[in-house]
C-alpha cells in the first residue's frame, strides 16, 4: 500500500545494519584520556596483521617521557601488545607488558585448526610479528618461539583493576596489588569481552556454549550453530567432519560477513549434505535435546546435543568506562549541554537573520535563544574547567576558539542591529551569517584537505569552497549589488533587472545554485519571472537529473550544495555520530513528505500566477498557497534546515538535514534510482570491520553491500568518499555501470600511500 510500496521501491530492501560499539579513539590511537592509547582489535579492525602494525605505529604518537616513571605500560600480550613491546625494545624505552591470563590468550581460545589469514596482502609489515597464512596451531608455535628467542618484559596473571591519573603520569594497579607508575598506557586487550546472547528461553542450558574449542567434541552428535560470521562458519565446517548432523542458523537472508574462503568451503559442505543451512531463521527456545526455530511461514524443531551461539562478543565496555574512556556515541552531560548550546545558537542565527523581514515575534525569541546560548556556554566551560583539561590538542583549541569567535561576532551583529540600529559595515545580520558560513567552510575545508589526503577530497573540497564563497556569498551579497549601484546591470526595465533581478532582488542569484525545492523562491516567489520559471525548471528537472544519472546524487550534494559544503567540512569530524538504528531508517523518509508538500504549494502558486489570466477563479490557488507558505518557511527552512540542520552537528552528525528532511535530496532519490553511479566492492578483501558503515554520515550500511560484493546503489549516497578512503583493506571504489561493464572513476578516492 502506498506510501509503503513507494518507499520500498526507493530503498529496494537496502541493508540496514547497525554499527558495533567501540571506544572513541583518534587517528593517533589516543583516547579522550591524554597519553592513554588503544590498539589492535579493540579499534574495530579485526585483522591480526593490522593489529601487529598498530603496535608499531602507536609509538609515533606516544609523547616523550621526562620523568622516572615507565615510558609505557602495555596491557595485553596478543599480537598488538607484543608488537608494541618489541618496538619499545628497539626504541630503548622503559616498559612492562601486563597480561591477565597467559600470552596470546585470545588465540589460545580459537578452535583447533582455525585458519589464519594474513590480510591485507599488500600491507608491508614493519612489525617484529610477521603474520602469515596458517592456522591457530602454527601461529601459536611461531609466537611462542619468538617470545622464547627474544624475551620481553612480560608479567602474566596481572589483571589491571584501575588506571588513575596522578599529575603528569598514571598509576596502574592490578587485582594482585601491584602498582606501576607510567607516563603512557597502551591498551591492547582485544575485543573478546562478554559474548552476545540471544535472549531466549533455555539459553543457559548445559548443552549451550558461546565459544568453540575442539570440533572432536561434536563426534557422533547433533550440533546446532547460531551465527552468520566467520566464527560460526568455521565451527560448522570443522564439526561437519565429526558430527552426525550440523545445522547452521542465521537470521539474515544471506551470509554477508564471512570471508570468501569460508563461504566456498561452506557451500561445498552443504552440497555434500554435511551441513544444513537455515536462513531467515531465529531460535525461539532451547532445551537439552532440541532447538526450536522460527522460519518464514513455519516453525520447526531441530535435534541438538550441542548448541554453539557464535554471534560475536561485546567489547569490554564496562572496564573502559570504569577507567574513564569515552565510548563512541555515548552522550555525557557535557555532550548534552554542548548540544543544547549549539541548538540555541542555531535558533539565534536563523530567527535572528529572519527577524528583519519576518514576524515581529522572531526578535524576542531569537534574543531568548541568545541568552540560552550564553548560559550553555558558561555551563559548558565551567564543567570543562572543573574536570580539568587532560588531553591538550592544538587543533581542538583552534577549532573551539574559532567557533567561539563566530558566536560572539554574530551575537554583536544581531544585538547591535536589533536594539541599537547599528548595522556593521551597513549590512543586516543575514549578510554576516552568510559571510561566517562561507568562512567556516573555508577554514574547515582547509583542515579536511590537510587531514584526508586523497585526490578526490582535494578536488571535492575545493569545489565546495569555491561554489560557496563565489556563487553563494560574493556574487549575491557584494558583486551584484556593487555592479547595480554602478549602473553596470542596465536600466530598471532592462532584461537583467526586469527578468533576473526584479526590483533589484540580487538575492535571487542564490537560485543559480540552490535549486527548487531546496530554495522554494526559485519557482515560488511572488515576483517570479519567465526567466526564473524557465531556469528553475531546467535546473531542477534537467541539469540535476543528468548529473545524478551520470555521477550519482553526490554530484550535487557532495560537490555543489551549501548544506553539503558545511557537512563535509565543519561536520567532517562528526560523521561517525549519524544514527543507524531502526528509527533512523524510518525517519529518513520524512523528506518525501516535505517534497510532496513543496510540490503542492508550488503547483498551486504557479497555477494561480499563470492561470488566473485565463481562469480568474484559479487565483484562489495562489491565495491558499500563500496562506500556508509561511508555515512551510518556518518549519522547514528555518526549523529543520536551519535550527536542526546546524544544531545537531556535534551530536548527531552534520547530515541530519540532508538525510532526513531535505526535499531536494528526496527528489534526487527518485533520480538516483536510474543512476549509473555505484560504489563497487572487492568482496574477497572485505573483513566486515564495519568501518565503512560507521563513517557514513548518511547512515548507509555500506558493509552490508561490500561484504556481499553487491554494487552499492543506495539513493542516500552523497559521494563523500569516507567509506572508500577509510577502508583498511581497500575494498571499495567509485565507478559507474556502462554498456561495456564497469568504468571506475579517474579521480583517486583512496588514501595516498
XYZ file of C-alpha atoms in Angstrom:
753
model
C 0.000 0.000 0.000
C 1.261 3.477 -0.835
C 3.419 5.021 0.569
C 4.967 1.789 1.901
C 5.341 0.346 -1.612
C 6.834 3.631 -2.821
C 9.409 3.706 -0.001
C 10.234 0.065 -0.688
C 10.850 0.959 -4.330
C 13.140 3.812 -3.254
C 15.241 1.762 -0.871
C 14.979 -1.575 -2.709
C 15.470 -3.526 0.523
C 18.780 -1.796 1.208
C 20.785 -3.293 4.112
C 20.019 -1.636 7.432
C 22.724 -2.972 9.714
C 23.825 -1.192 12.871
C 27.332 -0.273 13.954
C 29.226 -2.044 16.710
C 30.143 -0.201 19.888
C 33.802 0.656 20.392
C 35.798 3.127 22.473
C 36.311 6.569 20.982
C 39.820 6.595 19.524
C 41.542 9.252 17.413
C 43.571 8.634 14.261
C 46.625 8.503 16.525
C 45.068 5.701 18.670
C 44.631 8.125 21.579
C 41.505 8.066 23.731
C 39.888 11.009 25.498
C 42.448 10.409 28.269
C 45.743 12.042 27.397
C 48.538 9.507 26.761
C 46.166 6.545 27.014
C 46.075 4.644 23.723
C 44.090 1.714 22.344
C 45.473 -0.551 19.627
C 44.586 -3.839 17.979
C 41.189 -5.473 17.601
C 39.550 -3.025 20.028
C 39.901 -0.242 17.458
C 37.383 -2.095 15.273
C 39.748 -3.658 12.719
C 39.637 -7.468 13.196
C 42.887 -8.351 11.419
C 45.926 -9.806 13.171
C 48.290 -8.246 10.644
C 46.922 -4.737 11.160
C 46.774 -5.289 14.928
C 50.503 -6.011 14.896
C 51.127 -2.917 12.754
C 49.202 -0.744 15.207
C 51.652 -1.829 17.908
C 54.451 -0.246 15.878
C 52.555 2.817 14.653
C 51.328 3.870 18.090
C 54.909 4.774 19.030
C 54.756 7.642 16.533
C 52.229 9.294 18.861
C 53.467 8.375 22.356
C 54.944 11.566 23.780
C 58.444 11.819 25.204
C 58.734 10.894 28.864
C 60.949 13.138 31.001
C 60.160 11.515 34.353
C 61.478 8.478 36.238
C 58.235 6.623 35.556
C 57.925 3.928 32.916
C 57.521 5.191 29.381
C 54.539 2.922 28.892
C 52.522 0.133 30.450
C 51.175 -2.208 27.777
C 48.025 -4.084 28.792
C 47.565 -7.304 26.843
C 50.015 -9.686 25.175
C 48.333 -10.535 21.904
C 49.925 -9.675 18.542
C 49.247 -5.928 19.085
C 50.687 -5.799 22.604
C 53.646 -7.993 21.709
C 54.420 -5.879 18.647
C 54.253 -2.722 20.765
C 56.692 -4.263 23.254
C 59.215 -5.263 20.576
C 59.082 -1.737 19.164
C 59.684 -0.422 22.688
C 62.763 -2.637 22.866
C 64.007 -1.252 19.569
C 63.479 2.328 20.768
C 65.108 1.509 24.130
C 62.042 2.527 26.119
C 61.128 1.619 29.697
C 58.030 -0.547 29.625
C 56.214 -3.555 31.023
C 53.538 -5.811 29.495
C 50.731 -6.885 31.833
C 48.719 -9.966 30.879
C 45.682 -11.090 32.883
C 45.943 -14.692 31.715
C 48.627 -16.297 29.540
C 50.323 -14.856 26.461
C 48.157 -14.989 23.324
C 45.094 -15.983 25.378
C 42.644 -14.918 22.665
C 44.433 -17.012 20.040
C 44.597 -19.899 22.517
C 40.796 -19.793 22.695
C 40.437 -20.172 18.933
C 39.042 -23.560 17.850
C 41.502 -26.199 16.694
C 42.820 -25.716 13.190
C 41.171 -22.299 12.846
C 42.552 -20.775 9.636
C 44.622 -17.586 9.924
C 44.510 -15.134 7.024
C 47.378 -12.681 6.504
C 45.201 -9.845 5.264
C 45.653 -7.320 3.754
C 48.160 -8.992 1.449
C 49.585 -5.744 0.072
C 50.470 -4.341 3.512
C 54.219 -4.467 4.104
C 54.767 -5.297 7.751
C 57.020 -3.119 9.915
C 56.301 -5.183 12.990
C 58.514 -7.804 14.564
C 55.411 -10.009 14.479
C 55.031 -11.468 10.987
C 51.526 -12.775 10.304
C 51.296 -15.353 7.505
C 48.535 -17.567 6.139
C 48.463 -20.518 8.514
C 46.280 -21.940 11.273
C 45.919 -21.486 15.016
C 48.492 -24.102 15.981
C 51.175 -22.838 13.588
C 50.654 -19.243 14.679
C 50.937 -20.148 18.372
C 54.107 -22.136 17.749
C 55.636 -19.179 15.885
C 54.682 -16.664 18.597
C 55.942 -18.850 21.442
C 59.225 -19.496 19.651
C 59.660 -15.757 19.035
C 58.925 -14.965 22.667
C 61.421 -17.617 23.780
C 64.107 -16.401 21.394
C 63.612 -12.689 22.101
C 62.042 -12.232 25.558
C 60.174 -9.083 26.552
C 59.274 -7.507 29.916
C 56.134 -9.624 30.351
C 54.257 -10.290 33.586
C 51.427 -12.838 33.422
C 48.481 -13.199 35.775
C 48.338 -9.418 36.218
C 44.753 -8.267 35.642
C 44.543 -4.470 35.643
C 41.919 -3.136 38.038
C 42.374 0.628 37.657
C 44.232 3.365 35.809
C 44.349 6.650 37.702
C 45.815 9.986 36.693
C 48.448 11.379 39.015
C 49.604 14.695 37.605
C 51.951 14.108 34.684
C 51.691 10.318 34.804
C 49.332 7.410 35.545
C 49.151 4.868 38.331
C 48.221 1.421 37.017
C 47.020 -1.052 39.648
C 46.366 -4.793 39.324
C 43.993 -7.047 41.226
C 47.006 -8.706 42.880
C 48.092 -5.378 44.399
C 50.907 -4.403 42.009
C 51.348 -0.697 41.294
C 53.100 0.800 38.255
C 53.874 4.452 37.628
C 53.899 5.256 33.917
C 53.835 8.196 31.556
C 51.598 6.455 28.988
C 49.304 3.448 28.794
C 48.651 1.286 25.725
C 45.576 -0.945 25.943
C 45.803 -3.995 23.670
C 43.295 -6.353 25.293
C 41.305 -7.206 22.184
C 37.554 -7.336 21.821
C 36.844 -10.659 23.482
C 34.622 -9.404 26.276
C 31.300 -10.948 27.204
C 29.628 -12.991 24.449
C 26.461 -11.678 22.853
C 23.361 -13.604 23.847
C 20.137 -14.478 22.027
C 17.856 -13.676 24.950
C 15.661 -16.783 24.528
C 14.325 -19.377 26.936
C 16.749 -22.181 27.756
C 19.849 -20.269 26.728
C 21.551 -21.268 29.995
C 21.102 -24.996 29.344
C 24.237 -27.129 29.930
C 24.466 -28.015 26.227
C 24.818 -24.343 25.186
C 28.269 -22.825 24.627
C 29.474 -19.387 23.500
C 32.971 -20.446 22.487
C 34.022 -23.194 20.135
C 37.195 -25.080 21.055
C 37.526 -28.634 19.739
C 35.496 -29.996 16.812
C 36.097 -33.521 18.156
C 33.619 -32.686 20.969
C 30.886 -32.971 18.342
C 31.737 -36.570 17.372
C 28.558 -38.583 16.860
C 26.322 -35.710 17.987
C 23.693 -33.422 16.510
C 25.108 -29.888 16.502
C 23.279 -26.588 16.064
C 25.344 -23.457 15.457
C 23.797 -19.979 15.575
C 25.541 -17.153 13.707
C 26.478 -15.851 10.287
C 30.082 -14.708 10.669
C 33.429 -16.392 10.143
C 33.460 -17.968 13.616
C 30.106 -19.661 13.028
C 31.033 -20.878 9.548
C 34.410 -22.178 10.646
C 32.808 -24.051 13.549
C 30.202 -25.607 11.257
C 32.838 -26.652 8.698
C 35.092 -28.241 11.335
C 32.237 -30.013 13.147
C 30.909 -31.461 9.897
C 33.847 -33.904 9.820
C 32.832 -35.444 13.160
C 29.160 -34.755 13.933
C 26.184 -36.820 12.832
C 24.492 -33.645 11.627
C 25.266 -29.935 11.679
C 22.672 -27.188 11.387
C 23.753 -23.560 10.850
C 21.080 -20.981 11.707
C 21.311 -17.361 10.570
C 18.651 -14.682 10.858
C 19.641 -12.838 7.672
C 18.562 -13.515 4.107
C 22.113 -14.443 3.184
C 25.591 -14.695 4.688
C 27.114 -11.241 4.376
C 30.144 -11.234 6.633
C 32.258 -14.371 6.113
C 35.471 -14.407 4.134
C 35.240 -15.855 0.645
C 37.330 -18.915 1.531
C 34.954 -19.848 4.345
C 31.912 -19.266 2.142
C 33.274 -21.581 -0.552
C 34.026 -24.325 1.987
C 30.550 -23.977 3.481
C 28.870 -24.288 0.086
C 30.914 -27.418 -0.563
C 29.820 -28.957 2.743
C 26.190 -28.045 2.082
C 26.442 -29.659 -1.341
C 27.808 -32.831 0.280
C 24.865 -32.873 2.685
C 27.074 -32.437 5.746
C 25.637 -29.048 6.796
C 22.043 -27.826 6.790
C 21.802 -24.044 6.392
C 18.693 -22.244 7.668
C 18.486 -18.609 6.559
C 15.956 -16.011 7.721
C 15.554 -18.162 10.811
C 15.632 -17.413 14.529
C 15.955 -19.607 17.584
C 12.915 -19.221 19.863
C 13.729 -21.767 22.583
C 16.497 -24.195 23.595
C 16.142 -27.424 25.562
C 18.744 -30.055 26.446
C 17.759 -32.111 23.403
C 16.274 -29.669 20.886
C 16.327 -26.215 19.432
C 13.067 -24.600 18.299
C 13.430 -22.484 15.185
C 11.084 -19.972 13.566
C 11.497 -19.591 9.801
C 9.401 -17.681 7.230
C 5.994 -19.325 7.152
C 6.864 -22.170 9.522
C 8.333 -23.287 12.829
C 10.301 -26.465 13.387
C 12.366 -28.394 15.896
C 15.990 -29.454 15.390
C 17.762 -32.111 17.446
C 20.607 -30.506 19.376
C 23.056 -32.326 21.619
C 25.389 -29.333 21.332
C 24.463 -25.707 20.696
C 27.090 -23.096 19.841
C 25.924 -19.472 19.902
C 28.596 -17.643 17.937
C 27.123 -14.220 17.226
C 30.069 -12.174 18.443
C 31.396 -10.635 21.617
C 30.744 -7.353 23.327
C 33.778 -5.126 23.708
C 34.967 -4.803 27.339
C 32.950 -1.624 27.680
C 32.483 -1.827 31.471
C 36.270 -1.874 32.080
C 36.839 1.009 29.666
C 34.088 3.074 31.274
C 35.497 2.349 34.704
C 38.844 3.912 33.839
C 37.141 6.904 32.184
C 37.498 6.130 28.477
C 34.713 7.569 26.358
C 32.637 5.170 24.274
C 31.587 6.064 20.729
C 28.286 7.944 20.542
C 27.756 7.701 24.278
C 26.290 11.013 25.405
C 27.577 12.575 28.604
C 26.099 15.531 30.491
C 28.736 17.713 28.859
C 27.683 16.473 25.407
C 24.024 17.338 26.048
C 24.909 20.793 27.336
C 27.043 21.355 24.245
C 24.215 20.140 22.027
C 21.633 22.452 23.625
C 24.107 25.339 23.374
C 24.664 24.794 19.660
C 20.940 24.291 19.080
C 20.258 27.602 20.829
C 22.881 29.346 18.703
C 21.256 27.913 15.561
C 17.933 29.312 16.769
C 19.557 32.709 17.322
C 21.247 32.645 13.911
C 18.250 31.681 11.783
C 15.473 33.507 13.629
C 17.806 36.469 14.165
C 18.560 36.998 10.495
C 14.928 36.342 9.553
C 13.606 38.799 12.151
C 14.300 41.769 9.860
C 11.754 40.610 7.311
C 9.650 38.115 9.293
C 7.007 38.332 12.054
C 7.671 40.595 14.997
C 7.912 37.717 17.473
C 11.071 36.423 15.769
C 13.249 39.016 17.551
C 12.314 38.239 21.181
C 12.560 34.502 20.500
C 15.975 34.947 18.854
C 17.105 37.050 21.829
C 15.891 34.303 24.149
C 17.994 31.820 22.213
C 20.960 34.173 22.609
C 20.509 34.096 26.380
C 20.281 30.288 26.372
C 23.435 30.093 24.276
C 25.371 32.250 26.738
C 24.043 30.206 29.661
C 25.000 26.980 27.896
C 28.489 28.263 27.098
C 29.094 29.309 30.698
C 27.895 25.908 31.957
C 29.977 24.039 29.382
C 33.177 25.976 30.136
C 32.625 25.656 33.892
C 32.230 21.864 33.706
C 35.253 21.589 31.418
C 37.334 23.672 33.804
C 36.102 21.667 36.795
C 37.062 18.370 35.163
C 40.392 19.740 34.024
C 41.931 19.685 30.566
C 43.795 16.363 30.498
C 44.221 15.968 26.782
C 45.524 19.141 25.171
C 45.291 19.073 21.386
C 46.257 22.152 19.333
C 43.552 21.605 16.709
C 40.806 21.346 19.347
C 41.959 24.667 20.811
C 41.990 26.306 17.352
C 38.582 24.870 16.460
C 36.890 25.916 19.695
C 38.461 29.387 19.630
C 37.196 29.898 16.084
C 33.664 28.736 16.928
C 33.543 30.991 19.991
C 34.683 33.886 17.820
C 31.880 33.150 15.339
C 29.298 33.157 18.126
C 30.372 36.432 19.704
C 30.750 38.118 16.316
C 27.223 37.171 15.271
C 25.816 37.981 18.711
C 27.247 41.505 18.448
C 25.928 41.935 14.903
C 22.427 40.783 15.866
C 22.075 42.717 19.127
C 23.510 45.950 17.713
C 21.218 45.821 14.669
C 18.086 44.812 16.610
C 18.307 47.050 19.665
C 20.647 49.877 18.702
C 20.011 50.306 14.975
C 23.695 49.856 14.193
C 24.484 47.821 11.060
C 28.088 46.662 10.974
C 29.518 47.579 7.538
C 25.990 48.765 6.727
C 24.826 45.136 6.379
C 21.979 43.218 8.024
C 22.722 40.071 10.099
C 21.811 37.841 7.141
C 24.899 39.163 5.305
C 27.163 38.442 8.253
C 25.659 34.983 8.716
C 26.392 34.115 5.079
C 29.910 35.510 5.429
C 30.566 33.404 8.552
C 29.038 30.337 6.878
C 31.405 30.757 3.929
C 34.409 31.423 6.158
C 33.645 28.280 8.165
C 33.582 26.150 5.018
C 36.925 27.683 4.017
C 38.616 27.139 7.405
C 37.373 23.611 7.986
C 37.763 22.775 4.303
C 41.489 23.537 4.502
C 41.739 21.259 7.523
C 39.866 18.479 5.709
C 42.259 18.676 2.769
C 45.215 18.506 5.149
C 43.873 15.553 7.150
C 42.086 13.492 4.446
C 44.851 13.159 1.900
C 43.163 11.901 -1.260
C 42.909 13.466 -4.690
C 39.137 13.114 -4.596
C 38.759 15.016 -1.318
C 41.144 17.718 -2.547
C 39.085 18.483 -5.669
C 35.739 17.978 -3.950
C 36.577 20.332 -1.084
C 37.983 22.980 -3.420
C 34.746 22.802 -5.412
C 32.616 23.236 -2.287
C 34.737 26.176 -1.109
C 34.621 27.919 -4.498
C 30.862 27.461 -5.015
C 30.066 28.691 -1.522
C 32.371 31.714 -1.484
C 31.780 32.927 -5.035
C 28.242 31.906 -6.022
C 26.640 31.900 -2.568
C 28.359 34.875 -0.944
C 30.415 37.222 -3.107
C 28.078 37.226 -6.130
C 24.704 37.895 -4.423
C 25.982 39.866 -1.431
C 28.770 42.033 -2.857
C 29.419 41.776 -6.599
C 25.877 42.153 -7.975
C 24.811 44.948 -5.567
C 28.001 46.841 -6.410
C 27.513 46.387 -10.161
C 23.906 47.504 -9.796
C 24.852 50.646 -7.869
C 27.429 51.486 -10.538
C 24.839 51.057 -13.285
C 26.552 48.098 -14.969
C 23.405 45.949 -14.852
C 21.415 48.218 -17.115
C 18.218 50.151 -16.638
C 15.333 49.011 -14.386
C 13.324 47.913 -17.435
C 16.285 46.074 -18.977
C 16.407 42.272 -19.128
C 18.766 41.763 -16.174
C 16.885 43.965 -13.701
C 13.469 43.017 -15.017
C 13.743 39.245 -15.510
C 16.682 38.066 -13.382
C 16.791 40.586 -10.529
C 13.339 42.227 -10.466
C 13.221 45.197 -8.087
C 16.965 44.718 -7.537
C 16.388 41.396 -5.747
C 20.006 40.285 -6.038
C 19.368 37.524 -3.505
C 17.745 35.646 -6.381
C 21.291 34.799 -7.536
C 21.213 32.074 -4.887
C 18.795 30.336 -7.240
C 21.618 29.739 -9.728
C 22.985 27.131 -7.299
C 20.250 26.309 -4.777
C 17.615 24.549 -6.846
C 13.921 24.048 -6.170
C 12.673 22.782 -3.753
C 15.738 23.375 -1.548
C 15.233 27.031 -2.436
C 11.483 27.428 -2.906
C 11.918 31.016 -4.109
C 13.221 29.800 -7.489
C 9.775 28.593 -8.567
C 7.550 30.045 -5.899
C 8.332 33.671 -5.120
C 5.600 36.183 -5.940
C 7.960 38.157 -8.175
C 8.714 35.118 -10.284
C 9.593 35.905 -13.885
C 9.710 33.893 -17.078
C 13.490 33.633 -16.746
C 13.378 32.078 -13.288
C 10.497 29.824 -14.248
C 12.444 28.529 -17.236
C 15.794 28.349 -15.485
C 14.319 26.780 -12.345
C 12.516 24.059 -14.278
C 15.565 23.351 -16.446
C 17.938 23.250 -13.456
C 15.763 21.062 -11.217
C 14.315 18.773 -13.866
C 17.082 18.879 -16.477
C 20.610 19.586 -15.236
C 20.338 17.862 -11.860
C 18.779 14.637 -13.243
C 21.613 14.465 -15.793
C 24.249 14.917 -13.062
C 22.615 12.294 -10.867
C 22.298 9.858 -13.770
C 25.991 10.144 -14.613
C 27.610 10.678 -11.224
C 25.041 9.929 -8.523
C 23.216 12.197 -6.093
C 26.554 13.239 -4.627
C 27.403 15.201 -7.775
C 25.147 17.910 -6.334
C 25.010 17.089 -2.600
C 28.732 16.443 -2.275
C 30.262 18.892 -4.760
C 27.889 21.875 -5.099
C 25.289 22.263 -2.348
C 25.963 24.654 0.532
C 24.408 22.257 3.066
C 26.783 19.566 1.874
C 29.639 22.056 1.942
C 29.222 22.693 5.652
C 28.615 18.994 6.389
C 31.779 17.864 4.594
C 33.968 20.478 6.266
C 32.695 21.512 9.693
C 30.933 18.162 10.057
C 33.838 16.008 8.886
C 34.987 15.153 12.421
C 31.500 14.078 13.451
C 30.407 11.751 10.641
C 30.503 8.708 12.960
C 27.671 10.178 15.017
C 24.933 9.567 12.445
C 22.311 7.213 13.978
C 21.950 3.798 12.318
C 19.044 2.367 14.326
C 15.632 1.320 13.023
C 14.030 4.644 13.934
C 16.640 6.493 11.873
C 15.954 4.372 8.782
C 12.237 5.124 9.142
C 12.772 8.842 9.754
C 14.865 9.256 6.601
C 11.677 9.084 4.529
C 10.424 12.344 6.099
C 11.867 14.363 3.222
C 9.497 12.633 0.802
C 6.514 14.103 2.656
C 8.143 17.543 2.675
C 8.792 17.189 -1.065
C 5.122 16.376 -1.611
C 4.021 19.473 0.342
C 6.532 21.648 -1.543
C 5.176 20.349 -4.842
C 1.573 21.087 -3.873
C 2.365 24.624 -2.681
C 4.403 25.426 -5.791
C 1.811 23.941 -8.143
C -0.964 25.986 -6.524
C 1.188 29.118 -6.676
C 2.140 28.724 -10.340
C -1.388 27.764 -11.271
C -2.666 30.928 -9.620
C 0.020 33.247 -11.046
C -0.132 31.992 -14.640
C -3.629 30.549 -14.782
C -5.676 33.445 -13.423
C -5.242 35.289 -16.743
C -7.342 32.599 -18.375
C -9.487 31.446 -15.453
C -9.816 34.119 -12.741
C -11.007 31.560 -10.195
C -7.550 29.976 -10.216
C -6.281 32.975 -8.237
C -7.689 31.163 -5.217
C -4.887 28.609 -5.562
C -2.318 31.357 -5.107
C -4.117 32.660 -2.022
C -4.286 29.210 -0.470
C -0.615 28.570 -1.161
C 0.466 31.931 0.262
C -1.589 31.395 3.402
C 0.250 28.120 4.066
C 3.717 29.015 2.789
C 4.764 30.931 5.898
C 4.248 27.770 7.944
C 6.412 25.843 5.475
C 9.116 28.532 5.700
C 9.054 28.466 9.495
C 9.018 24.693 9.933
C 11.187 23.585 7.002
C 13.522 26.437 6.030
C 14.130 27.862 9.499
C 13.289 24.934 11.785
C 14.604 21.842 10.010
C 17.157 23.201 7.516
C 18.478 25.815 9.925
C 17.983 25.110 13.612
C 18.010 21.303 13.393
C 20.426 21.107 10.458
C 23.105 23.169 12.217
C 22.155 22.496 15.831
C 22.633 18.739 15.513
C 26.158 18.965 14.067
C 28.208 17.924 17.071
C 25.821 15.321 18.482
C 24.090 13.603 15.554
C 26.281 14.370 12.511
C 26.110 17.261 10.055
C 23.970 15.380 7.537
C 20.755 15.088 9.582
C 19.003 17.645 7.359
C 20.374 16.164 4.154
C 19.453 12.596 5.058
C 16.152 13.046 6.857
C 14.382 16.180 5.671
C 15.801 17.906 2.569
C 13.130 17.918 -0.175
C 15.686 18.389 -2.980
C 17.636 15.367 -1.733
C 14.344 13.472 -1.678
C 13.685 14.444 -5.295
C 17.169 13.287 -6.205
C 16.429 9.949 -4.525
C 13.956 9.359 -7.347
C 16.542 10.377 -9.945
C 19.154 8.155 -8.267
C 17.033 5.081 -8.911
C 18.081 5.415 -12.556
C 21.700 6.447 -11.922
C 24.729 4.651 -13.352
C 26.808 5.552 -10.291
C 27.822 2.768 -7.909
C 30.349 2.030 -5.205
C 31.886 -1.279 -6.215
C 33.456 -3.697 -3.758
C 36.020 -6.467 -3.943
C 34.175 -8.963 -1.763
C 37.167 -11.237 -1.180
C 39.017 -8.431 0.606
C 36.144 -7.363 2.879
C 36.814 -8.186 6.537
C 33.416 -6.967 7.804
C 35.079 -4.465 10.132
C 32.106 -2.079 9.877
C 34.362 0.979 9.461
C 32.636 1.965 6.206
C 29.173 1.883 7.780
C 30.357 3.636 10.935
C 31.842 6.554 8.973
C 28.910 7.051 6.603
C 27.188 10.234 7.715
C 24.191 9.327 5.562
C 23.578 6.248 7.699
C 24.078 3.750 4.839
C 25.005 0.197 5.809
C 27.895 0.158 3.333
C 29.304 -3.031 4.819
C 26.011 -4.758 4.060
C 26.751 -4.196 0.368
C 30.531 -4.703 0.472
C 30.526 -7.987 2.378
C 28.202 -9.467 -0.250
C 30.018 -7.924 -3.203
C 26.897 -6.046 -4.293
C 27.456 -2.673 -6.018
C 26.214 -0.039 -3.589
C 23.270 1.804 -5.155
C 21.730 3.490 -2.100
C 19.878 6.662 -3.056
C 21.235 8.263 0.119
C 24.874 8.249 -1.027
C 26.438 11.727 -1.366
C 29.863 10.608 -2.672
C 31.681 11.923 0.395
C 34.261 9.115 -0.141
C 34.712 8.401 3.589
C 33.904 4.719 3.150
C 36.371 4.384 0.263
C 39.261 6.277 1.850
C 38.947 4.802 5.350
C 38.563 1.143 4.358
C 41.636 -0.625 5.822
C 41.728 -3.243 3.046
C 40.908 -1.035 0.024
C 37.691 -2.912 -0.748
C 35.656 -0.038 -2.203
C 35.928 2.084 -5.338
C 33.762 4.662 -7.135
C 32.556 3.834 -10.624
C 29.604 3.590 -12.973
C 27.803 0.927 -14.923
C 28.207 1.381 -18.668
C 27.294 -0.768 -21.656
C 30.766 -2.337 -21.719
C 30.717 -3.189 -17.998
C 32.227 -1.116 -15.194
C 34.070 2.174 -15.574
C 35.975 3.245 -12.454
C 36.446 6.902 -11.564
C 39.666 8.537 -12.720
C 39.970 10.667 -9.568
C 41.517 8.540 -6.821
C 39.339 8.389 -3.689
C 41.643 6.089 -1.737
C 44.249 7.436 0.652
C 47.614 8.182 -0.863
C 50.116 5.536 0.189
